[in-house]
Amino acid sequence: MREKLLFISAENPFPQDSGGKLRTGNILNILLAKYDVDLLTYSGSKDTEAIPSLTVHEVKRTMNYRKAMLRSLYKWRNCSYMSHVDVDMKEKITELCIQHAYSHVFISHSLLGCCIDIVRRSLPGTVIITDAHNFESGLSAQLARRKRGIAKLFYSLNAVWTRRDELKLMDKTNLLLTTSEQDGLSFKALSFKNSFKVHVIPNFIRMGDYRTNTLFPKEPWIILPGNMNYFPNINAATYFYRQIYPLIKAKVPGIKWYIVGRDVHPEVAALADQDPSIIITGYVDSVADYIRKAQVVIAPLQEGSGTRLKILEAWALKTPVVSSTKGAEGLLYEHSANIMIADDPVTFAESVTQLLQDHEKGVVLADRAYQTLLANYEAESVREKLLSLV
């Protein structure tokens, strides 16, 4: 009989319609090869897929962003609602741990660190694995630098609270998984005594999810995919619109720019009102279909942490990518070999324009990126390491 594992996630990873959910779902699928898994998550708006060996337990969400921000002031805890899931999940975590006495518990985000104490009260000897997704205190500090006045003070405090909680997390978890060497080094720098717990499991994808028998002709599109309520993506979209997109339009007048992602922030939505060549789709069932049709995927990020699954998806779909250095951070890349890297508006615009006008260069770039993906970021390339750790 196989062991049971408790997998705690604030987001139901199905459907896999964002980078975070893609990572969570892909890790979960690998763990199902070894464990019978109880997934504890918030109730979703769509039915969860029926997957063998997976039992889904849902709790109702009462903690929203406003409540989380207020609670963070007296709990001195990160203001994301994920940092406060103990409000809704405590009772169910305790119930499941008592019923099943799990040998392993997987916590799918560093912001869920408050769940560790709840698990330990019922199962003091269980092995707890935490998947960090990002170095959140660094992200919080980046956000604070963009704010002013009271907001700047609040988010600066938020960065301090998050760093403190990451230190506690390093003490309490048995293993800490990061998406990149850079994030791994950041966590190790927090706590030298716990640095042995840190292991890199890069973001990865399952190629089977991207294969199709349908041919999609390339369109004169560029595309920015991602969750459009995530502040690095919001800032990337507005930066690209102001400083880069006009330079591209001057040389490619018929260009279309697609912004494809859920939870569109008002600042992003306003871009389409100002320019009819910008199409904002909101949530779509298949982001991959849009990436397949686009001639170029852009990742003009100025902030962020971890690695960008949007780039890996573009590599899987053989669509060339132009990215900032920050956007490609953590990935194995070579400028002008498997990706174009540009950190100023003029160079970024020239790189996009070149790929729009030189189809053959885009094909070569995308083919090399595809080989990089297969060698380093496909599920089979990380399966053995992940199962050896968990």
XYZ file of C-alpha atoms in Angstrom:
390
model
C 0.000 0.000 0.000
C 1.343 3.427 -0.967
C 1.987 6.173 1.562
C -0.357 9.146 1.717
C 0.908 12.686 1.363
C -0.905 15.890 2.323
C -0.489 18.631 -0.306
C -1.559 22.109 0.845
C -2.178 24.769 -1.807
C -4.007 28.091 -1.576
C -4.871 27.785 -5.268
C -6.491 24.751 -6.790
C -3.914 24.006 -9.512
C -6.604 22.939 -11.968
C -7.150 24.364 -14.490
C -3.488 25.299 -14.966
C -4.102 28.846 -16.151
C -1.242 30.727 -14.461
C 2.458 30.233 -13.871
C 2.047 29.447 -10.176
C -0.718 26.917 -10.822
C 1.316 25.357 -13.627
C 4.261 24.744 -11.307
C 2.028 23.467 -8.511
C 0.102 21.131 -10.790
C 3.218 19.769 -12.479
C 4.883 18.987 -9.139
C 1.673 17.384 -7.896
C 1.510 15.155 -10.982
C 5.020 13.862 -10.339
C 4.294 13.174 -6.654
C 1.237 11.136 -7.660
C 3.615 8.575 -9.152
C 4.849 7.819 -5.612
C 2.067 8.822 -3.192
C -1.684 8.811 -2.768
C -2.267 12.525 -2.321
C -4.821 14.485 -0.312
C -4.953 17.965 -1.853
C -6.231 20.639 0.525
C -7.144 23.850 -1.267
C -9.675 26.627 -1.477
C -12.886 25.999 -3.365
C -12.478 26.755 -7.047
C -14.868 28.090 -9.633
C -14.418 25.052 -11.863
C -14.610 21.323 -11.265
C -11.309 19.685 -10.399
C -10.069 17.060 -12.822
C -10.651 13.451 -11.805
C -7.108 12.130 -11.304
C -6.298 8.637 -9.952
C -4.736 8.614 -6.458
C -5.781 12.243 -5.845
C -8.458 13.211 -3.319
C -9.400 16.882 -3.214
C -10.539 18.539 0.012
C -11.853 22.082 -0.418
C -12.479 24.784 2.161
C -14.397 27.990 1.648
C -12.351 31.171 1.420
C -13.291 33.893 3.874
C -9.876 35.580 3.856
C -9.692 38.173 1.074
C -6.984 40.697 0.234
C -8.532 43.520 2.276
C -8.880 41.355 5.387
C -5.351 40.052 4.885
C -3.913 43.567 4.707
C -5.680 44.547 7.939
C -4.719 41.325 9.715
C -1.094 41.772 8.662
C -0.927 44.970 10.761
C -1.552 43.177 14.034
C -0.079 39.795 13.111
C 3.049 41.402 11.588
C 2.736 39.011 8.680
C 2.932 39.346 4.879
C -0.233 40.976 3.509
C -0.975 38.345 0.834
C -4.113 36.339 1.625
C -1.931 33.209 1.282
C -0.062 34.262 4.415
C -3.327 34.075 6.341
C -4.808 30.767 5.167
C -4.684 29.525 8.763
C -7.960 31.433 9.242
C -9.742 29.046 6.875
C -7.565 25.922 6.764
C -6.550 25.305 10.375
C -9.490 23.062 11.271
C -9.245 20.945 8.102
C -5.463 20.548 8.328
C -5.787 19.291 11.899
C -8.615 16.912 10.965
C -6.717 15.391 8.036
C -3.459 15.034 9.965
C -5.207 13.194 12.814
C -7.065 10.901 10.391
C -4.120 9.923 8.209
C -0.873 10.516 10.169
C 0.953 11.568 6.993
C 4.656 10.795 6.763
C 5.105 13.739 4.363
C 3.351 17.096 4.004
C 3.985 19.318 0.978
C 3.320 23.052 1.320
C 3.039 24.619 -2.095
C 4.168 28.189 -1.372
C 6.493 29.854 1.120
C 3.654 32.245 2.030
C 1.792 29.248 3.497
C 4.445 28.877 6.192
C 1.835 29.508 8.896
C 0.506 26.001 8.113
C 3.666 24.348 9.437
C 2.847 24.978 13.106
C -0.671 23.583 12.583
C 0.757 20.388 11.056
C 3.441 20.011 13.734
C 0.906 20.104 16.569
C -0.709 16.925 15.225
C 2.298 15.333 13.495
C 5.518 16.503 15.167
C 7.664 13.974 13.299
C 6.335 14.389 9.775
C 8.633 15.511 6.953
C 7.545 18.937 5.668
C 8.584 20.109 2.209
C 7.971 23.732 1.228
C 8.047 24.963 -2.360
C 9.095 28.615 -2.281
C 7.945 29.739 -5.788
C 9.659 33.108 -5.172
C 11.966 34.858 -2.737
C 9.031 36.824 -1.374
C 10.849 39.290 0.882
C 12.857 40.425 -2.140
C 9.652 40.843 -4.145
C 8.071 42.829 -1.302
C 11.111 45.115 -1.152
C 10.885 45.686 -4.922
C 7.222 46.642 -4.586
C 7.975 49.000 -1.665
C 10.523 50.886 -3.765
C 7.790 51.811 -6.269
C 5.410 53.195 -3.626
C 5.168 56.591 -1.943
C 3.972 57.933 1.385
C 1.914 55.625 3.631
C 1.903 52.900 0.988
C 5.698 52.900 0.887
C 5.836 52.577 4.682
C 3.308 49.734 4.672
C 5.078 47.719 1.986
C 8.485 48.374 3.539
C 7.155 46.902 6.783
C 5.670 44.071 4.746
C 9.148 43.277 3.381
C 10.551 43.174 6.933
C 7.743 40.887 8.156
C 8.185 38.605 5.142
C 11.924 38.303 5.713
C 11.292 37.400 9.368
C 8.787 34.739 8.339
C 11.190 33.318 5.757
C 13.753 32.937 8.529
C 11.190 31.047 10.618
C 10.310 28.940 7.599
C 13.959 27.957 7.146
C 13.996 26.737 10.758
C 10.718 24.824 10.633
C 10.594 23.124 7.238
C 12.635 19.989 6.495
C 13.247 20.874 2.858
C 12.892 24.104 0.908
C 12.553 23.966 -2.869
C 13.382 27.004 -5.023
C 12.890 27.631 -8.734
C 16.370 29.011 -9.447
C 19.934 29.108 -8.159
C 19.518 32.842 -7.499
C 16.550 32.292 -5.190
C 18.353 29.369 -3.583
C 21.324 31.579 -2.744
C 19.006 34.251 -1.343
C 17.427 31.747 1.062
C 20.805 30.298 2.037
C 22.042 33.802 2.834
C 19.155 34.196 5.303
C 20.215 31.214 7.389
C 23.593 29.543 6.927
C 22.760 26.825 9.475
C 19.749 25.778 7.382
C 21.330 26.162 3.949
C 21.535 22.358 3.561
C 17.727 22.274 3.340
C 17.640 24.305 0.114
C 17.331 22.456 -3.212
C 16.627 23.837 -6.673
C 13.753 22.302 -8.609
C 13.477 24.529 -11.680
C 10.170 25.434 -13.210
C 9.341 22.784 -15.789
C 6.609 21.728 -18.158
C 5.180 18.505 -19.562
C 5.694 18.465 -23.315
C 2.646 16.244 -23.759
C 0.486 19.210 -22.739
C 1.734 21.256 -25.706
C 1.643 18.809 -28.597
C -1.115 19.219 -31.158
C -1.963 17.962 -34.625
C -3.459 21.332 -35.555
C -1.329 23.756 -37.558
C -1.488 27.356 -36.366
C -0.187 29.877 -38.938
C 1.847 32.699 -37.455
C 0.103 36.061 -37.243
C 1.661 39.572 -37.072
C 1.264 39.532 -33.306
C 3.416 40.039 -30.279
C 2.113 38.631 -27.030
C 2.587 39.272 -23.318
C 1.112 36.325 -21.385
C 0.667 36.146 -17.632
C -1.476 36.967 -14.609
C -2.294 40.627 -15.175
C -2.921 41.384 -11.512
C 0.676 40.524 -10.524
C 2.627 43.736 -10.014
C 5.750 42.790 -12.069
C 3.464 41.968 -15.023
C 1.429 45.166 -14.592
C 4.595 47.256 -14.549
C 6.042 45.332 -17.516
C 2.923 46.006 -19.593
C 2.810 49.729 -18.825
C 6.578 50.138 -19.324
C 6.395 48.367 -22.702
C 3.424 50.492 -23.776
C 5.068 53.803 -22.895
C 8.652 53.278 -23.983
C 8.922 50.364 -26.427
C 5.679 49.745 -28.320
C 5.654 53.133 -30.160
C 9.127 52.353 -31.578
C 7.895 48.992 -32.906
C 4.714 50.453 -34.404
C 6.742 53.051 -36.281
C 8.509 50.255 -38.190
C 5.717 47.645 -38.263
C 2.488 49.677 -38.634
C 0.148 46.661 -38.853
C 1.324 45.069 -35.602
C -1.082 43.689 -32.997
C -0.168 43.333 -29.328
C -2.069 40.686 -27.384
C -2.083 40.772 -23.570
C -3.314 37.336 -22.514
C -3.996 36.529 -18.872
C -6.547 36.467 -16.111
C -7.380 39.089 -13.454
C -6.651 42.116 -15.632
C -5.622 45.130 -13.540
C -7.325 48.462 -14.414
C -3.961 49.976 -15.449
C -3.527 47.200 -17.997
C -7.147 47.297 -19.164
C -6.777 51.027 -19.869
C -4.082 50.351 -22.488
C -6.595 48.896 -24.951
C -8.760 52.005 -24.568
C -5.816 54.151 -25.627
C -4.661 52.045 -28.601
C -6.909 49.844 -30.789
C -3.928 47.688 -31.841
C -3.784 46.317 -28.281
C -6.072 43.356 -27.584
C -6.668 42.296 -23.985
C -8.254 38.867 -23.787
C -8.642 38.354 -20.053
C -8.975 34.692 -19.068
C -8.737 32.208 -21.944
C -9.014 28.424 -21.870
C -5.731 27.993 -23.759
C -2.958 30.588 -23.578
C -0.903 28.132 -25.653
C -3.120 28.702 -28.714
C -2.295 32.413 -28.630
C 1.435 31.802 -28.138
C 1.459 29.394 -31.096
C 0.023 32.074 -33.387
C 2.235 34.934 -32.189
C 5.493 35.791 -33.917
C 7.155 37.012 -30.719
C 6.612 36.533 -26.972
C 7.799 39.478 -24.889
C 8.944 39.475 -21.251
C 9.956 43.094 -20.496
C 9.997 42.593 -16.732
C 11.766 45.077 -14.468
C 11.031 43.212 -11.216
C 10.374 39.659 -10.159
C 11.759 36.499 -8.624
C 12.008 32.853 -9.589
C 11.809 31.921 -13.268
C 9.192 32.737 -15.888
C 7.039 29.838 -17.004
C 5.740 32.070 -19.810
C 9.186 31.827 -21.404
C 9.300 28.051 -21.025
C 5.869 27.779 -22.629
C 7.052 29.902 -25.559
C 10.102 27.639 -25.935
C 7.845 24.571 -25.891
C 5.661 26.098 -28.602
C 8.624 27.249 -30.715
C 7.789 30.932 -30.525
C 10.854 33.206 -30.178
C 11.208 35.350 -27.052
C 12.547 38.831 -26.383
C 13.159 39.407 -22.683
C 14.855 41.705 -20.242
C 17.660 40.228 -18.156
C 15.296 40.200 -15.175
C 12.639 38.407 -17.208
C 15.037 35.601 -18.169
C 16.654 35.408 -14.727
C 17.301 31.876 -13.533
C 17.059 30.274 -16.979
C 19.876 28.784 -19.037
C 20.104 31.092 -22.008
C 22.489 32.644 -24.495
C 21.606 35.966 -26.047
C 20.847 35.711 -29.769
C 21.152 31.902 -29.604
C 17.954 30.778 -27.852
C 16.520 34.139 -26.744
C 16.972 37.852 -27.394
C 17.942 39.864 -24.294
C 17.386 43.628 -24.200
C 17.418 45.973 -21.223
C 16.763 49.370 -22.809
C 13.748 50.448 -24.867
C 15.578 50.986 -28.164
C 17.356 47.606 -28.102
C 14.179 45.827 -27.019
C 12.193 47.414 -29.847
C 14.908 46.599 -32.392
C 14.995 42.959 -31.251
C 11.221 42.557 -31.554
C 11.192 44.302 -34.937
C 13.978 42.076 -36.235
C 12.069 38.913 -35.325
C 8.869 40.287 -36.876
C 10.689 41.009 -40.132
C 13.144 38.078 -40.261
C 11.122 34.864 -40.006
C 14.134 32.582 -40.479
C 15.991 34.078 -37.503
C 12.913 33.491 -35.363
C 12.751 29.845 -36.457
C 16.425 29.232 -35.601
C 16.089 31.006 -32.231
C 12.956 29.030 -31.352
C 14.474 25.674 -32.386
C 17.510 26.217 -30.149
C 15.259 27.292 -27.284
C 13.207 24.134 -27.754
C 16.346 21.990 -27.378
C 17.315 23.911 -24.224
C 13.865 23.213 -22.841
C 14.006 19.472 -23.529
C 17.414 19.153 -21.904
C 16.703 21.166 -18.744
C 13.057 22.091 -18.158
C 10.919 19.178 -19.313
C 9.239 17.091 -16.602
C 11.427 14.036 -17.146
C 14.567 16.131 -16.580
C 13.507 16.943 -12.976
C 11.358 13.923 -12.034
C 14.147 11.814 -10.551
C 15.548 14.646 -8.426
C 12.150 15.658 -7.072
C 11.169 12.087 -6.130
C 14.556 11.520 -4.487
C 13.926 14.515 -2.215
C 10.257 13.957 -1.373
